[in-house]
PDB file of C-alpha atoms in Angstrom:
ATOM      1  CA  ASN A   1      36.728   1.028 -21.262  1.00 67.00           C
ATOM      2  CA  ALA A   2      34.137  -1.207 -20.515  1.00 77.00           C
ATOM      3  CA  GLY A   3      31.462   0.757 -22.069  1.00 94.00           C
ATOM      4  CA  VAL A   4      28.159  -0.680 -21.796  1.00 97.00           C
ATOM      5  CA  THR A   5      28.049  -3.495 -19.369  1.00 96.00           C
ATOM      6  CA  GLN A   6      25.125  -6.059 -18.536  1.00 97.00           C
ATOM      7  CA  THR A   7      25.423  -8.652 -16.036  1.00 96.00           C
ATOM      8  CA  PRO A   8      23.936 -11.142 -15.548  1.00 97.00           C
ATOM      9  CA  LYS A   9      24.828 -12.772 -18.422  1.00 96.00           C
ATOM     10  CA  PHE A  10      21.893 -16.204 -17.927  1.00 96.00           C
ATOM     11  CA  GLN A  11      19.640 -16.048 -16.195  1.00 96.00           C
ATOM     12  CA  VAL A  12      16.564 -18.880 -15.576  1.00 97.00           C
ATOM     13  CA  LEU A  13      13.249 -17.938 -14.001  1.00 96.00           C
ATOM     14  CA  LYS A  14      10.125 -19.944 -12.684  1.00 97.00           C
ATOM     15  CA  THR A  15       7.062 -18.385 -13.893  1.00 97.00           C
ATOM     16  CA  GLY A  16       6.048 -15.549 -11.761  1.00 97.00           C
ATOM     17  CA  GLN A  17       9.352 -14.893 -10.231  1.00 97.00           C
ATOM     18  CA  SER A  18      10.616 -11.606 -10.296  1.00 96.00           C
ATOM     19  CA  MET A  19      14.485 -10.260 -11.471  1.00 96.00           C
ATOM     20  CA  THR A  20      16.242  -7.272 -12.574  1.00 98.00           C
ATOM     21  CA  LEU A  21      18.830  -7.086 -15.515  1.00 98.00           C
ATOM     22  CA  GLN A  22      21.037  -4.877 -14.640  1.00 98.00           C
ATOM     23  CA  CYS A  23      22.746  -2.130 -16.902  1.00 98.00           C
ATOM     24  CA  ALA A  24      25.367   0.692 -16.256  1.00 98.00           C
ATOM     25  CA  GLN A  25      27.855   2.944 -19.138  1.00 97.00           C
ATOM     26  CA  ASP A  26      31.042   4.763 -18.199  1.00 96.00           C
ATOM     27  CA  MET A  27      30.619   6.390 -21.415  1.00 94.00           C
ATOM     28  CA  ASN A  28      28.842   9.680 -19.620  1.00 93.00           C
ATOM     29  CA  HIS A  29      25.296   8.711 -22.093  1.00 94.00           C
ATOM     30  CA  GLU A  30      22.163  10.614 -21.712  1.00 93.00           C
ATOM     31  CA  TYR A  31      20.043   8.363 -23.484  1.00 94.00           C
ATOM     32  CA  MET A  32      19.614   4.902 -22.336  1.00 96.00           C
ATOM     33  CA  SER A  33      17.855   1.523 -23.497  1.00 96.00           C
ATOM     34  CA  TRP A  34      16.360  -1.762 -23.976  1.00 98.00           C
ATOM     35  CA  TYR A  35      15.650  -4.278 -26.276  1.00 97.00           C
ATOM     36  CA  ARG A  36      14.884  -7.406 -26.673  1.00 97.00           C
ATOM     37  CA  GLN A  37      15.532 -10.118 -29.753  1.00 96.00           C
ATOM     38  CA  ASP A  38      13.461 -12.703 -30.920  1.00 94.00           C
ATOM     39  CA  PRO A  39      14.378 -15.247 -33.643  1.00 87.00           C
ATOM     40  CA  GLY A  40      12.986 -13.405 -36.993  1.00 84.00           C
ATOM     41  CA  MET A  41      11.440 -10.639 -35.193  1.00 87.00           C
ATOM     42  CA  GLY A  42      14.488  -7.968 -35.032  1.00 89.00           C
ATOM     43  CA  LEU A  43      15.701  -6.083 -31.948  1.00 93.00           C
ATOM     44  CA  ARG A  44      12.209  -4.154 -30.557  1.00 94.00           C
ATOM     45  CA  LEU A  45      12.093  -0.904 -28.031  1.00 94.00           C
ATOM     46  CA  ILE A  46      11.433  -1.837 -24.502  1.00 97.00           C
ATOM     47  CA  HIS A  47      12.078   1.103 -22.485  1.00 97.00           C
ATOM     48  CA  TYR A  48      14.648   3.936 -23.453  1.00 95.00           C
ATOM     49  CA  SER A  49      15.826   7.035 -20.878  1.00 95.00           C
ATOM     50  CA  VAL A  50      16.702  10.955 -21.977  1.00 92.00           C
ATOM     51  CA  GLY A  51      18.247  10.986 -18.590  1.00 92.00           C
ATOM     52  CA  ALA A  52      18.008  10.472 -14.951  1.00 94.00           C
ATOM     53  CA  GLY A  53      15.067  10.823 -13.554  1.00 94.00           C
ATOM     54  CA  ILE A  54      13.290  10.561 -17.522  1.00 94.00           C
ATOM     55  CA  THR A  55      12.042   7.169 -18.413  1.00 96.00           C
ATOM     56  CA  ASP A  56       9.341   6.031 -21.578  1.00 94.00           C
ATOM     57  CA  GLN A  57       7.636   3.411 -23.492  1.00 95.00           C
ATOM     58  CA  GLY A  58       9.069   1.708 -26.478  1.00 93.00           C
ATOM     59  CA  GLU A  59       6.880  -0.644 -28.793  1.00 91.00           C
ATOM     60  CA  VAL A  60       6.417  -3.666 -26.290  1.00 95.00           C
ATOM     61  CA  PRO A  61       7.154  -2.281 -22.292  1.00 96.00           C
ATOM     62  CA  ASN A  62       4.197  -4.380 -20.954  1.00 96.00           C
ATOM     63  CA  GLY A  63       5.431  -6.706 -17.758  1.00 96.00           C
ATOM     64  CA  TYR A  64       8.952  -3.895 -17.388  1.00 97.00           C
ATOM     65  CA  ASN A  65       9.448  -1.403 -14.923  1.00 97.00           C
ATOM     66  CA  VAL A  66      12.135   0.982 -15.653  1.00 97.00           C
ATOM     67  CA  SER A  67      13.383   3.782 -13.456  1.00 96.00           C
ATOM     68  CA  ARG A  68      16.617   6.209 -13.763  1.00 97.00           C
ATOM     69  CA  SER A  69      17.833   7.418 -10.603  1.00 96.00           C
ATOM     70  CA  THR A  70      21.807   8.308 -12.081  1.00 96.00           C
ATOM     71  CA  THR A  71      23.062   8.918 -15.255  1.00 95.00           C
ATOM     72  CA  GLU A  72      25.353   6.017 -15.322  1.00 97.00           C
ATOM     73  CA  ASP A  73      22.223   2.730 -14.111  1.00 97.00           C
ATOM     74  CA  PHE A  74      19.054   2.145 -16.150  1.00 98.00           C
ATOM     75  CA  PRO A  75      18.051  -1.830 -14.348  1.00 98.00           C
ATOM     76  CA  LEU A  76      15.417  -3.187 -15.856  1.00 98.00           C
ATOM     77  CA  ARG A  77      12.325  -5.348 -13.933  1.00 98.00           C
ATOM     78  CA  LEU A  78      10.371  -7.982 -14.498  1.00 96.00           C
ATOM     79  CA  LEU A  79       7.577  -7.418 -11.279  1.00 91.00           C
ATOM     80  CA  SER A  80       5.852 -11.426 -12.962  1.00 96.00           C
ATOM     81  CA  ALA A  81       7.904 -13.540 -15.343  1.00 96.00           C
ATOM     82  CA  ALA A  82       6.387 -15.012 -18.292  1.00 97.00           C
ATOM     83  CA  PRO A  83       7.267 -17.295 -20.456  1.00 97.00           C
ATOM     84  CA  SER A  84       7.034 -14.953 -23.202  1.00 96.00           C
ATOM     85  CA  GLN A  85       9.649 -12.777 -21.573  1.00 97.00           C
ATOM     86  CA  THR A  86      11.924 -15.764 -22.618  1.00 97.00           C
ATOM     87  CA  SER A  87      14.671 -13.872 -25.076  1.00 97.00           C
ATOM     88  CA  VAL A  88      17.819 -12.086 -25.689  1.00 97.00           C
ATOM     89  CA  TYR A  89      18.346  -8.315 -23.775  1.00 98.00           C
ATOM     90  CA  PHE A  90      20.167  -5.648 -24.477  1.00 97.00           C
ATOM     91  CA  CYS A  91      20.492  -2.712 -22.947  1.00 97.00           C
ATOM     92  CA  ALA A  92      21.815   0.321 -25.277  1.00 96.00           C
ATOM     93  CA  SER A  93      23.058   4.083 -24.657  1.00 96.00           C
ATOM     94  CA  ARG A  94      24.650   6.798 -27.015  1.00 93.00           C
ATOM     95  CA  SER A  95      25.157  11.255 -26.301  1.00 87.00           C
ATOM     96  CA  GLY A  96      21.928  12.141 -26.142  1.00 72.00           C
ATOM     97  CA  THR A  97      23.436  15.782 -27.225  1.00 66.00           C
ATOM     98  CA  VAL A  98      24.491  14.079 -30.612  1.00 65.00           C
ATOM     99  CA  ASN A  99      20.738  13.161 -31.958  1.00 72.00           C
ATOM    100  CA  THR A 100      22.610  11.480 -34.868  1.00 78.00           C
ATOM    101  CA  GLY A 101      24.703   9.245 -32.655  1.00 83.00           C
ATOM    102  CA  GLU A 102      24.795   5.604 -32.732  1.00 89.00           C
ATOM    103  CA  LEU A 103      23.863   3.074 -30.056  1.00 93.00           C
ATOM    104  CA  PHE A 104      26.284   1.483 -28.181  1.00 95.00           C
ATOM    105  CA  PHE A 105      25.707  -2.247 -26.575  1.00 96.00           C
ATOM    106  CA  GLY A 106      26.636  -4.152 -23.851  1.00 96.00           C
ATOM    107  CA  GLU A 107      26.923  -8.160 -24.914  1.00 95.00           C
ATOM    108  CA  GLY A 108      23.262  -9.178 -23.862  1.00 96.00           C
ATOM    109  CA  SER A 109      21.380 -11.099 -21.086  1.00 97.00           C
ATOM    110  CA  ARG A 110      19.873 -14.185 -21.648  1.00 96.00           C
ATOM    111  CA  LEU A 111      16.769 -14.842 -19.865  1.00 97.00           C
ATOM    112  CA  THR A 112      14.577 -18.379 -20.234  1.00 97.00           C
ATOM    113  CA  VAL A 113      12.026 -18.848 -17.880  1.00 97.00           C
ATOM    114  CA  LEU A 114       9.783 -22.370 -17.628  1.00 96.00           C
TER     115      LEU A 114
ATOM    116  CA  ALA B   1       5.757   5.310 -37.499  1.00 77.00           C
ATOM    117  CA  GLN B   2       9.079   4.453 -38.632  1.00 85.00           C
ATOM    118  CA  SER B   3      10.131   1.639 -40.039  1.00 90.00           C
ATOM    119  CA  VAL B   4      12.504  -1.196 -41.697  1.00 94.00           C
ATOM    120  CA  ALA B   5      12.332  -4.209 -44.142  1.00 94.00           C
ATOM    121  CA  GLN B   6      14.821  -6.843 -45.056  1.00 94.00           C
ATOM    122  CA  PRO B   7      13.455  -8.336 -47.240  1.00 90.00           C
ATOM    123  CA  GLU B   8      16.203 -11.950 -47.065  1.00 87.00           C
ATOM    124  CA  ASP B   9      16.539 -13.766 -44.556  1.00 85.00           C
ATOM    125  CA  GLN B  10      19.683 -15.156 -45.703  1.00 93.00           C
ATOM    126  CA  VAL B  11      22.218 -14.105 -47.897  1.00 95.00           C
ATOM    127  CA  ASN B  12      24.892 -16.727 -49.232  1.00 96.00           C
ATOM    128  CA  VAL B  13      27.844 -15.602 -51.225  1.00 97.00           C
ATOM    129  CA  ALA B  14      31.300 -16.868 -52.749  1.00 98.00           C
ATOM    130  CA  GLU B  15      34.022 -15.590 -50.510  1.00 97.00           C
ATOM    131  CA  GLY B  16      35.366 -13.030 -52.769  1.00 97.00           C
ATOM    132  CA  ASN B  17      32.323 -12.311 -53.932  1.00 98.00           C
ATOM    133  CA  PRO B  18      30.525  -8.524 -53.774  1.00 97.00           C
ATOM    134  CA  LEU B  19      27.832  -9.191 -50.710  1.00 97.00           C
ATOM    135  CA  THR B  20      24.510  -7.070 -50.761  1.00 97.00           C
ATOM    136  CA  VAL B  21      22.501  -6.954 -47.886  1.00 97.00           C
ATOM    137  CA  LYS B  22      19.144  -4.641 -49.427  1.00 97.00           C
ATOM    138  CA  CYS B  23      16.814  -2.532 -46.536  1.00 97.00           C
ATOM    139  CA  THR B  24      13.926  -0.393 -47.521  1.00 97.00           C
ATOM    140  CA  TYR B  25      12.768   1.874 -44.697  1.00 96.00           C
ATOM    141  CA  SER B  26       9.390   3.884 -44.102  1.00 93.00           C
ATOM    142  CA  VAL B  27       9.209   6.872 -41.548  1.00 91.00           C
ATOM    143  CA  SER B  28       7.576  10.821 -42.168  1.00 88.00           C
ATOM    144  CA  GLY B  29      10.353  13.150 -42.271  1.00 87.00           C
ATOM    145  CA  ASN B  30      14.373  12.774 -43.459  1.00 88.00           C
ATOM    146  CA  PRO B  31      16.002   9.917 -42.004  1.00 92.00           C
ATOM    147  CA  TYR B  32      18.819   8.838 -40.207  1.00 94.00           C
ATOM    148  CA  LEU B  33      19.801   5.384 -41.147  1.00 96.00           C
ATOM    149  CA  PHE B  34      22.667   2.889 -39.339  1.00 96.00           C
ATOM    150  CA  TRP B  35      23.762  -1.325 -40.235  1.00 97.00           C
ATOM    151  CA  TYR B  36      24.974  -2.844 -37.309  1.00 97.00           C
ATOM    152  CA  VAL B  37      26.255  -6.339 -37.024  1.00 97.00           C
ATOM    153  CA  GLN B  38      25.867  -9.428 -34.643  1.00 96.00           C
ATOM    154  CA  TYR B  39      28.664 -11.666 -34.227  1.00 94.00           C
ATOM    155  CA  PRO B  40      27.385 -15.479 -32.519  1.00 90.00           C
ATOM    156  CA  ASN B  41      27.007 -14.714 -29.140  1.00 87.00           C
ATOM    157  CA  ARG B  42      27.340 -10.861 -28.918  1.00 90.00           C
ATOM    158  CA  GLY B  43      26.437  -7.678 -28.430  1.00 91.00           C
ATOM    159  CA  LEU B  44      25.643  -5.553 -31.868  1.00 94.00           C
ATOM    160  CA  GLN B  45      28.137  -3.746 -33.176  1.00 95.00           C
ATOM    161  CA  PHE B  46      28.050  -0.077 -35.254  1.00 95.00           C
ATOM    162  CA  LEU B  47      28.972  -0.279 -39.067  1.00 96.00           C
ATOM    163  CA  LEU B  48      27.829   3.364 -40.498  1.00 96.00           C
ATOM    164  CA  LYS B  49      25.268   5.732 -41.171  1.00 95.00           C
ATOM    165  CA  TYR B  50      24.262   8.011 -42.929  1.00 95.00           C
ATOM    166  CA  ILE B  51      22.805  11.747 -41.965  1.00 92.00           C
ATOM    167  CA  THR B  52      22.990  14.140 -43.934  1.00 89.00           C
ATOM    168  CA  GLY B  53      25.038  14.223 -47.512  1.00 89.00           C
ATOM    169  CA  ASP B  54      26.963  11.917 -49.717  1.00 91.00           C
ATOM    170  CA  ASN B  55      24.623   9.516 -50.605  1.00 94.00           C
ATOM    171  CA  LEU B  56      27.514   7.333 -50.169  1.00 96.00           C
ATOM    172  CA  VAL B  57      28.959   6.529 -47.074  1.00 96.00           C
ATOM    173  CA  LYS B  58      31.793   4.503 -45.622  1.00 96.00           C
ATOM    174  CA  GLY B  59      32.023   2.479 -42.536  1.00 94.00           C
ATOM    175  CA  SER B  60      34.135  -0.216 -40.510  1.00 91.00           C
ATOM    176  CA  TYR B  61      35.617  -3.058 -41.975  1.00 92.00           C
ATOM    177  CA  GLY B  62      35.072  -2.736 -45.783  1.00 95.00           C
ATOM    178  CA  PHE B  63      31.547  -1.243 -46.072  1.00 97.00           C
ATOM    179  CA  GLU B  64      29.242   0.530 -47.216  1.00 97.00           C
ATOM    180  CA  ALA B  65      25.897   1.871 -48.212  1.00 98.00           C
ATOM    181  CA  GLU B  66      23.852   4.171 -50.468  1.00 96.00           C
ATOM    182  CA  PHE B  67      21.553   6.235 -49.355  1.00 96.00           C
ATOM    183  CA  ASN B  68      18.466   6.397 -51.758  1.00 96.00           C
ATOM    184  CA  LYS B  69      15.605   8.599 -51.755  1.00 94.00           C
ATOM    185  CA  SER B  70      13.304   7.826 -54.137  1.00 95.00           C
ATOM    186  CA  GLN B  71      13.644   4.198 -53.629  1.00 96.00           C
ATOM    187  CA  THR B  72      13.689   4.634 -50.085  1.00 96.00           C
ATOM    188  CA  SER B  73      16.897   2.322 -49.491  1.00 97.00           C
ATOM    189  CA  PHE B  74      19.989   1.824 -47.764  1.00 98.00           C
ATOM    190  CA  HIS B  75      21.796  -1.100 -49.206  1.00 98.00           C
ATOM    191  CA  LEU B  76      25.281  -2.398 -47.509  1.00 98.00           C
ATOM    192  CA  LYS B  77      27.454  -3.338 -49.766  1.00 98.00           C
ATOM    193  CA  LYS B  78      31.628  -5.153 -49.240  1.00 97.00           C
ATOM    194  CA  PRO B  79      33.361  -5.179 -52.291  1.00 97.00           C
ATOM    195  CA  SER B  80      35.060  -8.635 -51.652  1.00 97.00           C
ATOM    196  CA  ALA B  81      33.527 -10.873 -49.373  1.00 97.00           C
ATOM    197  CA  LEU B  82      35.392 -12.433 -46.182  1.00 97.00           C
ATOM    198  CA  VAL B  83      34.945 -15.556 -44.224  1.00 96.00           C
ATOM    199  CA  SER B  84      35.135 -13.431 -41.732  1.00 95.00           C
ATOM    200  CA  ASP B  85      31.846 -11.541 -42.419  1.00 96.00           C
ATOM    201  CA  SER B  86      29.505 -14.041 -42.198  1.00 97.00           C
ATOM    202  CA  ALA B  87      27.647 -12.400 -39.075  1.00 96.00           C
ATOM    203  CA  LEU B  88      23.235 -11.104 -38.522  1.00 96.00           C
ATOM    204  CA  TYR B  89      23.282  -7.812 -40.100  1.00 97.00           C
ATOM    205  CA  PHE B  90      20.707  -5.060 -38.631  1.00 96.00           C
ATOM    206  CA  CYS B  91      19.532  -2.275 -40.731  1.00 97.00           C
ATOM    207  CA  ALA B  92      18.052   0.892 -38.380  1.00 96.00           C
ATOM    208  CA  VAL B  93      15.906   4.328 -38.697  1.00 94.00           C
ATOM    209  CA  ARG B  94      15.400   7.307 -36.641  1.00 90.00           C
ATOM    210  CA  VAL B  95      14.178  10.650 -37.499  1.00 83.00           C
ATOM    211  CA  TYR B  96      15.555  13.466 -35.723  1.00 77.00           C
ATOM    212  CA  GLY B  97      13.393  14.533 -32.910  1.00 76.00           C
ATOM    213  CA  ASN B  98      12.066  10.734 -32.306  1.00 80.00           C
ATOM    214  CA  ASN B  99      13.641   8.947 -30.126  1.00 81.00           C
ATOM    215  CA  ARG B 100      13.186   6.633 -31.004  1.00 87.00           C
ATOM    216  CA  LEU B 101      15.330   3.854 -33.142  1.00 89.00           C
ATOM    217  CA  ALA B 102      13.963   1.303 -35.190  1.00 92.00           C
ATOM    218  CA  PHE B 103      15.550  -2.525 -36.469  1.00 94.00           C
ATOM    219  CA  GLY B 104      14.874  -4.228 -38.817  1.00 93.00           C
ATOM    220  CA  LYS B 105      14.713  -8.320 -38.558  1.00 93.00           C
ATOM    221  CA  GLY B 106      17.598  -9.090 -39.679  1.00 94.00           C
ATOM    222  CA  ASN B 107      19.937 -10.358 -41.949  1.00 95.00           C
ATOM    223  CA  GLN B 108      22.149 -13.961 -41.929  1.00 95.00           C
ATOM    224  CA  VAL B 109      24.687 -13.904 -44.227  1.00 97.00           C
ATOM    225  CA  VAL B 110      26.835 -17.160 -45.004  1.00 97.00           C
ATOM    226  CA  VAL B 111      29.945 -16.213 -46.758  1.00 97.00           C
ATOM    227  CA  ILE B 112      31.340 -19.781 -48.236  1.00 96.00           C
ATOM    228  CA  PRO B 113      34.718 -20.390 -48.400  1.00 95.00           C
TER     229      PRO B 113
END
C-alpha cells in the first residue's frame, strides 16, 4: 500500500535551473495538492487539482507550474529555480467526493537552490 | 479568508503529565478542523478531525480535541504524554466548498522523560 509517493527525496539545484518534483498516488483520489514547508511558517499551499485536467492556484503559486493529465500523477515544475524556493515540498491527496476527508501526505522532497 | 493561529512555538511537558496544544481559527462559515502530527524527516500524519456533531473528538494515539465555537478554538489534548509524542503538531481549517486547507505554523512538542 504505497499511498502518496514523491521523488526525488533530495535535490540540489543552481539558480536558474529547472526541475520537476514528481508525485503519484494509488488511492484513486480526485484531489491532489502541493505544499511547501518553511521554518516558522507552517505549510503553504502552492497549487491544487480537483481532478484530471483541472488545476488552480494556492496562496504561493509564483515560480511553480503544475498539470494533471491523469488521476494518479501531479508533478510540480520549477522553470527557473531561485534561492527563495529552497524548502521542503509535500504532495498530499484526498478523496474529492468526500469534502470532509483528511489529506494523505507524501514523505517530502527537500530542495536546495544555490 | 480562513486562517489558523497556533500561539506557542514550543510546548514542554513532563512525561505522564497532561499535554495541551492550542489552536484558534478564523473562517467565514462552519469550519472543518484537523490536527496533524509530523515526526522528524517525515510527512504529516492525520490525528483527528471535527466536522459536525459532538464537540469532543477522539483520534489516534490517545489524542482528543475539543471544538469550542464561541472561542473559535480547537485545542489538542492528551491526558498523559509519552516521550514518543515529541513531534511537530499542526492545526488546519477548511470550510465547506473551499478546497484550500489552511495550516497553522505548527507547535513543537517536547516531552521530557
